[in-house]
XYZ file of C-alpha atoms in Angstrom:
490
model
C 117.235 108.116 101.038
C 119.091 109.003 104.246
C 118.491 109.655 107.860
C 119.075 112.598 110.169
C 118.984 110.055 112.996
C 122.823 109.309 112.760
C 123.605 112.958 113.474
C 120.982 112.939 116.223
C 122.765 109.864 117.847
C 126.171 111.569 117.494
C 124.843 114.695 119.261
C 123.328 112.623 122.030
C 126.501 110.660 122.641
C 128.568 113.839 122.736
C 126.154 114.938 125.554
C 126.720 111.770 127.429
C 124.018 109.389 126.286
C 124.810 105.692 125.940
C 122.050 104.281 123.792
C 120.963 100.743 123.174
C 121.029 99.298 119.683
C 117.255 99.282 119.493
C 117.048 102.952 120.456
C 119.370 103.911 117.732
C 117.507 101.854 115.162
C 114.279 103.575 116.144
C 115.874 107.080 115.945
C 117.385 106.364 112.606
C 114.337 104.982 111.121
C 112.038 107.693 112.614
C 114.169 110.498 111.117
C 114.534 108.869 107.766
C 114.363 111.314 104.861
C 112.902 110.494 101.505
C 114.202 111.295 97.955
C 112.304 114.601 97.889
C 113.932 115.856 101.038
C 110.819 115.323 103.238
C 110.331 112.901 106.169
C 109.884 109.424 105.007
C 107.148 108.985 107.624
C 104.897 111.793 108.885
C 103.963 109.627 111.774
C 106.238 107.598 114.034
C 104.961 105.165 116.713
C 106.712 103.191 119.459
C 104.963 100.918 121.831
C 107.008 99.246 124.468
C 106.505 98.256 128.083
C 107.762 100.508 130.824
C 111.359 100.783 132.001
C 112.916 99.857 128.648
C 114.337 103.158 127.889
C 111.597 104.909 125.843
C 112.197 108.238 127.459
C 115.848 108.281 126.282
C 114.680 108.230 122.609
C 112.337 111.073 123.386
C 115.132 113.226 124.855
C 117.416 112.474 121.846
C 114.680 113.649 119.518
C 114.005 117.011 121.346
C 117.762 117.727 121.255
C 117.962 116.954 117.661
C 115.022 119.229 116.957
C 116.454 122.163 118.715
C 120.192 121.852 118.028
C 120.245 120.070 114.563
C 117.095 120.239 112.626
C 116.130 123.835 113.430
C 112.517 122.962 114.343
C 110.302 123.955 117.240
C 109.107 121.055 119.201
C 106.288 120.485 121.670
C 106.224 117.499 124.012
C 102.988 116.475 125.668
C 102.231 113.832 128.348
C 99.086 112.536 130.083
C 100.427 113.181 133.589
C 102.119 116.435 134.677
C 104.655 114.504 136.650
C 105.872 112.834 133.412
C 106.199 116.076 131.571
C 107.994 117.575 134.491
C 110.561 114.669 134.768
C 111.322 114.832 130.969
C 111.762 118.607 131.073
C 114.137 118.431 134.035
C 116.287 115.586 132.226
C 116.602 117.573 128.994
C 117.381 120.753 131.039
C 120.051 118.935 132.890
C 121.684 117.682 129.752
C 121.783 121.005 128.195
C 123.345 122.709 131.380
C 125.961 119.979 131.684
C 127.016 120.181 128.101
C 128.953 123.389 127.286
C 128.389 123.337 123.572
C 124.653 123.125 124.026
C 124.455 125.526 127.013
C 126.149 128.146 124.854
C 123.222 128.055 122.462
C 120.687 128.620 125.113
C 119.166 132.031 125.134
C 119.414 134.312 128.123
C 116.460 133.506 130.391
C 115.962 130.578 127.976
C 114.553 128.374 130.746
C 110.955 129.066 131.443
C 109.166 127.895 134.545
C 106.290 130.054 135.242
C 102.489 129.705 135.502
C 102.764 126.003 135.117
C 104.573 126.277 131.791
C 107.901 124.636 131.052
C 110.017 125.577 128.015
C 113.361 126.129 126.564
C 114.409 128.656 124.063
C 117.738 128.948 122.110
C 119.439 132.043 120.821
C 118.208 130.986 117.336
C 114.663 131.350 118.540
C 113.869 127.694 118.475
C 111.633 126.557 121.204
C 110.692 123.313 122.967
C 107.672 123.252 125.224
C 106.665 120.521 127.713
C 102.977 120.362 128.460
C 100.270 118.217 130.043
C 97.562 117.536 127.549
C 94.238 119.151 127.570
C 91.380 119.491 125.152
C 92.607 122.991 124.176
C 96.336 122.597 124.957
C 97.715 123.027 121.453
C 95.478 125.521 119.720
C 96.908 128.735 118.143
C 100.476 127.507 117.663
C 102.545 126.039 114.811
C 105.293 123.392 115.419
C 107.517 121.100 113.369
C 107.517 118.166 115.913
C 104.652 116.969 118.069
C 105.572 114.379 120.623
C 102.757 112.426 122.204
C 104.063 110.587 125.260
C 101.881 108.202 127.197
C 99.752 107.867 124.068
C 97.876 104.923 125.547
C 95.916 107.766 127.346
C 95.631 110.077 124.478
C 92.029 110.919 123.646
C 90.506 111.941 120.401
C 89.556 115.366 121.721
C 93.105 115.987 122.803
C 94.400 115.043 119.341
C 91.869 117.169 117.667
C 93.298 120.109 119.667
C 96.896 119.283 118.975
C 97.163 118.125 115.333
C 96.048 121.395 113.664
C 99.085 123.232 115.065
C 101.282 121.051 112.761
C 99.444 122.079 109.546
C 101.342 125.436 108.904
C 104.652 123.541 108.857
C 105.852 122.452 105.363
C 107.020 119.033 106.659
C 105.641 118.214 110.196
C 106.019 114.974 112.034
C 104.268 113.573 115.002
C 105.454 110.850 117.336
C 103.348 108.397 119.322
C 105.148 106.861 122.337
C 103.384 104.406 124.593
C 102.971 101.230 126.525
C 100.322 98.746 125.560
C 96.834 100.359 125.700
C 93.596 99.321 127.112
C 89.867 99.607 126.211
C 90.008 103.385 126.502
C 92.949 103.743 124.113
C 90.992 104.716 121.006
C 93.692 106.773 119.271
C 96.523 104.281 119.957
C 94.186 101.450 118.821
C 93.716 103.293 115.467
C 97.505 103.583 115.042
C 98.103 99.905 115.709
C 95.424 99.092 113.109
C 96.968 101.443 110.590
C 100.225 99.568 111.035
C 98.601 96.140 110.684
C 96.954 97.390 107.621
C 100.194 98.513 106.038
C 99.387 102.271 105.955
C 102.146 104.217 104.204
C 103.759 107.171 106.020
C 103.883 105.397 109.438
C 107.167 104.121 110.959
C 106.143 101.541 113.683
C 108.231 99.946 116.385
C 106.379 97.610 118.713
C 107.237 94.892 121.113
C 104.407 92.488 122.284
C 103.905 88.774 122.936
C 101.735 86.600 120.970
C 98.720 85.112 122.751
C 100.062 81.606 122.151
C 103.350 82.334 123.994
C 104.125 81.040 127.486
C 103.969 84.174 129.456
C 106.151 82.701 132.191
C 109.041 81.956 129.872
C 112.092 84.144 130.155
C 112.595 83.839 126.376
C 109.255 85.633 125.935
C 110.233 88.311 128.469
C 113.404 88.885 126.491
C 111.711 89.053 123.069
C 109.174 91.539 124.310
C 111.479 93.940 126.335
C 114.338 95.349 124.249
C 115.916 96.533 127.503
C 116.081 93.028 128.891
C 118.194 91.888 130.845
C 119.877 95.180 131.790
C 117.071 97.782 132.123
C 114.524 95.174 132.793
C 115.993 92.337 134.788
C 114.820 88.673 134.832
C 114.300 88.745 138.552
C 111.920 91.707 138.339
C 110.073 90.134 135.475
C 109.573 86.983 137.637
C 108.256 89.201 140.515
C 105.699 90.901 138.092
C 104.644 87.609 136.753
C 103.886 86.461 140.199
C 102.078 89.654 141.379
C 100.346 91.129 138.361
C 98.191 88.118 137.335
C 96.373 88.890 134.092
C 97.839 92.402 134.106
C 101.241 90.974 133.294
C 100.349 90.431 129.674
C 99.550 94.138 129.180
C 102.123 95.767 131.582
C 105.180 93.673 130.785
C 104.535 91.731 127.583
C 102.908 94.575 125.584
C 99.582 92.879 124.825
C 97.102 95.646 124.221
C 93.242 95.566 124.704
C 92.216 98.104 122.101
C 88.544 99.104 121.402
C 87.028 98.289 118.153
C 87.317 100.862 115.412
C 84.316 103.134 114.809
C 81.818 101.299 112.693
C 83.537 98.007 113.089
C 81.032 95.161 113.163
C 81.190 91.706 114.779
C 83.615 89.425 113.126
C 80.601 87.160 112.170
C 77.719 89.726 111.425
C 75.040 89.643 113.975
C 72.350 89.042 111.494
C 74.115 85.863 110.161
C 74.751 84.847 113.863
C 71.038 85.169 114.660
C 70.102 83.188 111.580
C 72.259 80.409 112.621
C 70.607 80.053 116.063
C 68.515 77.079 116.856
C 67.671 76.489 120.517
C 65.998 73.234 119.586
C 69.007 71.828 117.756
C 70.222 68.372 118.799
C 73.257 66.178 118.225
C 72.696 62.721 116.718
C 76.274 61.794 115.909
C 79.577 61.482 117.708
C 80.318 64.228 120.291
C 83.511 66.186 120.666
C 84.038 68.209 123.907
C 86.664 71.098 124.088
C 87.601 73.179 127.067
C 88.922 76.685 127.126
C 89.604 79.417 129.705
C 90.595 83.171 130.061
C 94.303 83.745 130.242
C 93.946 84.665 133.915
C 91.833 81.517 134.557
C 89.042 83.523 136.147
C 86.495 82.049 133.803
C 86.305 78.963 131.695
C 84.021 77.065 129.361
C 83.186 73.656 128.130
C 81.680 73.307 124.539
C 80.332 70.264 122.673
C 79.706 69.737 118.910
C 78.378 67.029 116.720
C 76.263 66.374 113.601
C 72.461 67.012 113.551
C 69.968 64.726 111.845
C 70.119 66.971 108.738
C 73.942 66.732 108.568
C 74.631 70.248 109.601
C 76.992 70.899 112.551
C 75.612 71.674 116.147
C 77.819 73.649 118.404
C 76.936 74.511 122.024
C 78.467 75.874 125.198
C 77.316 73.472 128.004
C 79.018 75.359 130.814
C 80.638 78.672 131.472
C 81.641 79.287 135.036
C 84.096 80.938 137.298
C 87.594 79.528 137.845
C 89.002 76.299 136.415
C 88.777 73.864 139.360
C 85.523 72.451 138.232
C 86.578 71.535 134.746
C 88.498 68.232 134.972
C 85.746 66.441 137.093
C 83.049 67.921 134.743
C 84.794 66.546 131.645
C 85.304 63.149 133.407
C 81.460 62.867 134.202
C 80.675 63.691 130.565
C 83.028 61.160 129.157
C 81.685 58.407 131.486
C 78.097 59.161 130.633
C 78.267 60.111 127.003
C 81.305 58.562 125.361
C 82.561 62.015 124.481
C 85.749 62.586 122.592
C 87.889 65.254 124.346
C 90.180 67.564 122.406
C 92.369 70.416 123.684
C 94.419 73.218 122.199
C 97.837 72.840 123.858
C 98.245 76.632 123.582
C 95.017 77.275 125.505
C 95.098 78.614 128.993
C 93.180 75.480 129.741
C 95.975 73.051 128.481
C 96.939 72.223 131.931
C 93.864 69.974 131.992
C 95.752 67.285 129.851
C 97.654 66.169 132.937
C 94.726 66.443 135.214
C 92.544 64.285 132.870
C 95.335 61.646 132.551
C 95.098 61.352 136.364
C 91.327 60.823 136.037
C 91.789 58.153 133.276
C 90.290 60.450 130.715
C 91.854 60.205 127.297
C 92.614 63.376 125.282
C 92.345 62.146 121.729
C 93.679 65.057 119.848
C 95.686 68.232 120.687
C 95.103 70.970 118.099
C 98.002 72.127 115.965
C 98.453 75.748 114.872
C 96.937 74.779 111.604
C 93.939 73.405 113.346
C 93.435 76.672 115.320
C 93.410 78.936 112.273
C 91.395 76.279 110.020
C 88.774 76.082 112.827
C 88.100 79.837 112.814
C 87.919 80.032 108.946
C 85.576 77.015 109.026
C 83.244 78.613 111.518
C 83.079 81.835 109.706
C 82.416 80.160 106.315
C 79.776 77.850 107.831
C 77.772 80.708 109.298
C 78.493 83.826 107.255
C 79.041 82.354 103.726
C 77.842 84.692 101.039
C 76.145 83.843 97.704
C 78.581 83.231 94.876
C 76.466 85.381 92.624
C 75.663 89.025 93.477
C 72.070 89.448 94.131
C 71.386 85.832 94.865
C 70.221 84.630 98.242
C 72.913 83.612 100.688
C 72.990 79.836 101.375
C 71.647 78.705 104.653
C 74.225 78.182 107.505
C 75.789 74.771 107.703
C 76.724 75.306 111.358
C 74.038 76.051 113.955
C 74.357 76.997 117.630
C 71.984 76.960 120.557
C 72.637 80.656 121.281
C 72.914 81.746 124.910
C 74.156 84.926 126.398
C 77.682 83.680 127.111
C 78.385 82.511 123.623
C 76.890 85.599 121.980
C 78.603 88.058 124.238
C 81.861 86.292 123.498
C 81.343 86.830 119.679
C 80.308 90.326 120.264
C 83.547 91.241 122.122
C 85.866 89.118 119.955
C 88.432 90.371 117.491
C 90.907 88.555 115.271
C 94.718 88.171 114.903
C 96.728 87.074 111.945
C 97.911 83.521 112.157
C 100.071 82.267 109.230
C 98.139 82.939 106.209
C 94.678 83.059 107.963
C 93.411 84.315 111.250
C 92.418 83.123 114.834
C 90.405 84.610 117.674
C 92.274 87.100 119.669
C 92.309 86.914 123.473
C 92.706 90.360 125.042
C 91.876 92.373 128.139
C 88.832 91.840 130.329
C 86.760 90.251 127.655
C 86.110 86.412 127.945
C 85.971 84.762 124.713
C 86.516 81.227 125.976
C 82.915 80.195 125.097
C 83.558 81.156 121.433
C 86.992 79.502 121.239
C 85.689 76.293 122.843
C 82.689 76.176 120.561
C 84.785 76.851 117.426
C 87.318 74.119 118.275
C 84.743 71.562 119.228
C 83.018 71.991 115.885
C 86.403 71.634 114.091
C 87.103 68.636 116.257
C 84.160 66.786 114.743
C 85.527 67.521 111.328
C 88.865 65.957 112.320
C 87.161 62.977 113.796
C 85.257 62.423 110.605
C 88.491 62.683 108.549
C 90.064 60.068 110.757
C 87.207 57.739 110.265
C 87.351 58.165 106.531
C 91.092 57.265 106.648
C 90.598 54.171 109.000
C 86.984 52.971 108.644
C 85.827 50.358 111.250
C 86.250 46.721 110.035
C 83.160 44.942 108.564
C 81.335 42.420 110.792
C 82.670 38.808 110.573
C 80.391 36.483 108.764
C 80.394 32.615 108.561
C 81.245 30.875 105.184
C 77.821 29.263 105.001
C 76.361 32.815 104.685
C 75.040 32.941 108.207
C 76.520 35.508 110.599
C 78.506 34.178 113.467
C 78.291 37.489 115.110
C 75.131 39.553 114.633
C 75.855 43.332 115.120
C 73.759 44.870 117.860
C 70.927 46.938 116.882
C 72.159 50.457 116.153
C 70.234 53.523 117.176
C 71.141 57.191 116.844
C 72.019 58.792 120.115
C 70.611 62.178 120.575
C 72.310 64.848 122.715
C 69.060 65.529 124.617
C 68.701 61.667 125.347
C 71.609 62.066 127.787
C 70.988 65.752 128.466
C 74.586 66.964 127.677
C 73.696 70.402 128.703
C 73.062 69.388 132.229
C 74.547 65.961 132.871
C 76.808 66.049 135.849
C 76.363 69.734 136.587
């Protein structure tokens, strides 16, 4: 196995390019050749935030296709201005490099009727187009470059891909910044990478949802052009001004739509089966807050055991902003002897300091293991299948009180790998804070019970004569609705 990328880099450097190490690695891997002399990958993808130097890699690929690899290449972009700029840069490089200019055909630069193209004396051609639903039909090419692939539609891809089919060894390249809810095609490419699809070379830079988005170390890790092409001072400015958009625009966190036919993480039928609006807690109560990354919405959820031993989870408040949360948590702990737990990686983790100021104790801060185990626990408790095919599924061991906020959060939720399991994935405009808070509240009860098993309360002190010196007070079970957790203090 070898790569045509080394010669492509040498050609580019002879034409004046100064490439970063990551650009070289991407070109070498993308132009890798397998043992049979065909491309190692029929598809190559790169997702990186703007201004990191993505366009330079595209220019190198176009030059290599024309002058080294003897292949026709078509470059497409979502915006005409993008296609125009890239054409002008490639044209300028050829015109300023005598060896390349000598290979350009007479009248080899085409600028007519909105078309842009380059033709060599060998007959090889590069075209630069704005994508349409019919833009590629009727032509055969060796390379298809899909720039601004975050805006590539399924119809456009259907028009473009067939033109590769006549070539014996075609290759298509997806180049993009992080996509949004409309990025169906790019979302499928990302899922193919995550599923380990063969024939795809993937380079992507993105933050994890648990990262501190304001940390320069995260900016550096997610921007290969940092600190030269993307400067620390500009990242700091974007962080202040872009708000929630900073995660996508600078840190590469996409908000991709579900795949066609992809169901809820917990099947809706199972979720509906676990709904019990009359459910009540009779045991210790755990309360967990959570919020959207942009802090526009936040949630409080509680959990505890029911009389039948099954777990009850409930969102008691879902509201705009976060300013209401600390006072609301304080009221709950004063009235209901609630145990508060928080994920230190949650957008709501700032509450720890606020609650200390209010004399509210945060008993437990969830670890990474807790976050992943909580998600598996919730899924298993609601969607467990029968161990024997054909047998009835067991009833859910976790029940919820429903509500539009919690159900909508599940409907829009997706997952992300976390160590050897998974966790809920925060992305885009969707607010899954009700689901995250409810999941962790239930798991908090499990942790609380484990602590009690390790350190049970001491037995009552009794007199030697057999009579109790201290008679324990009469104990009664405390029901959630006795103190009206859902409305207390709100």
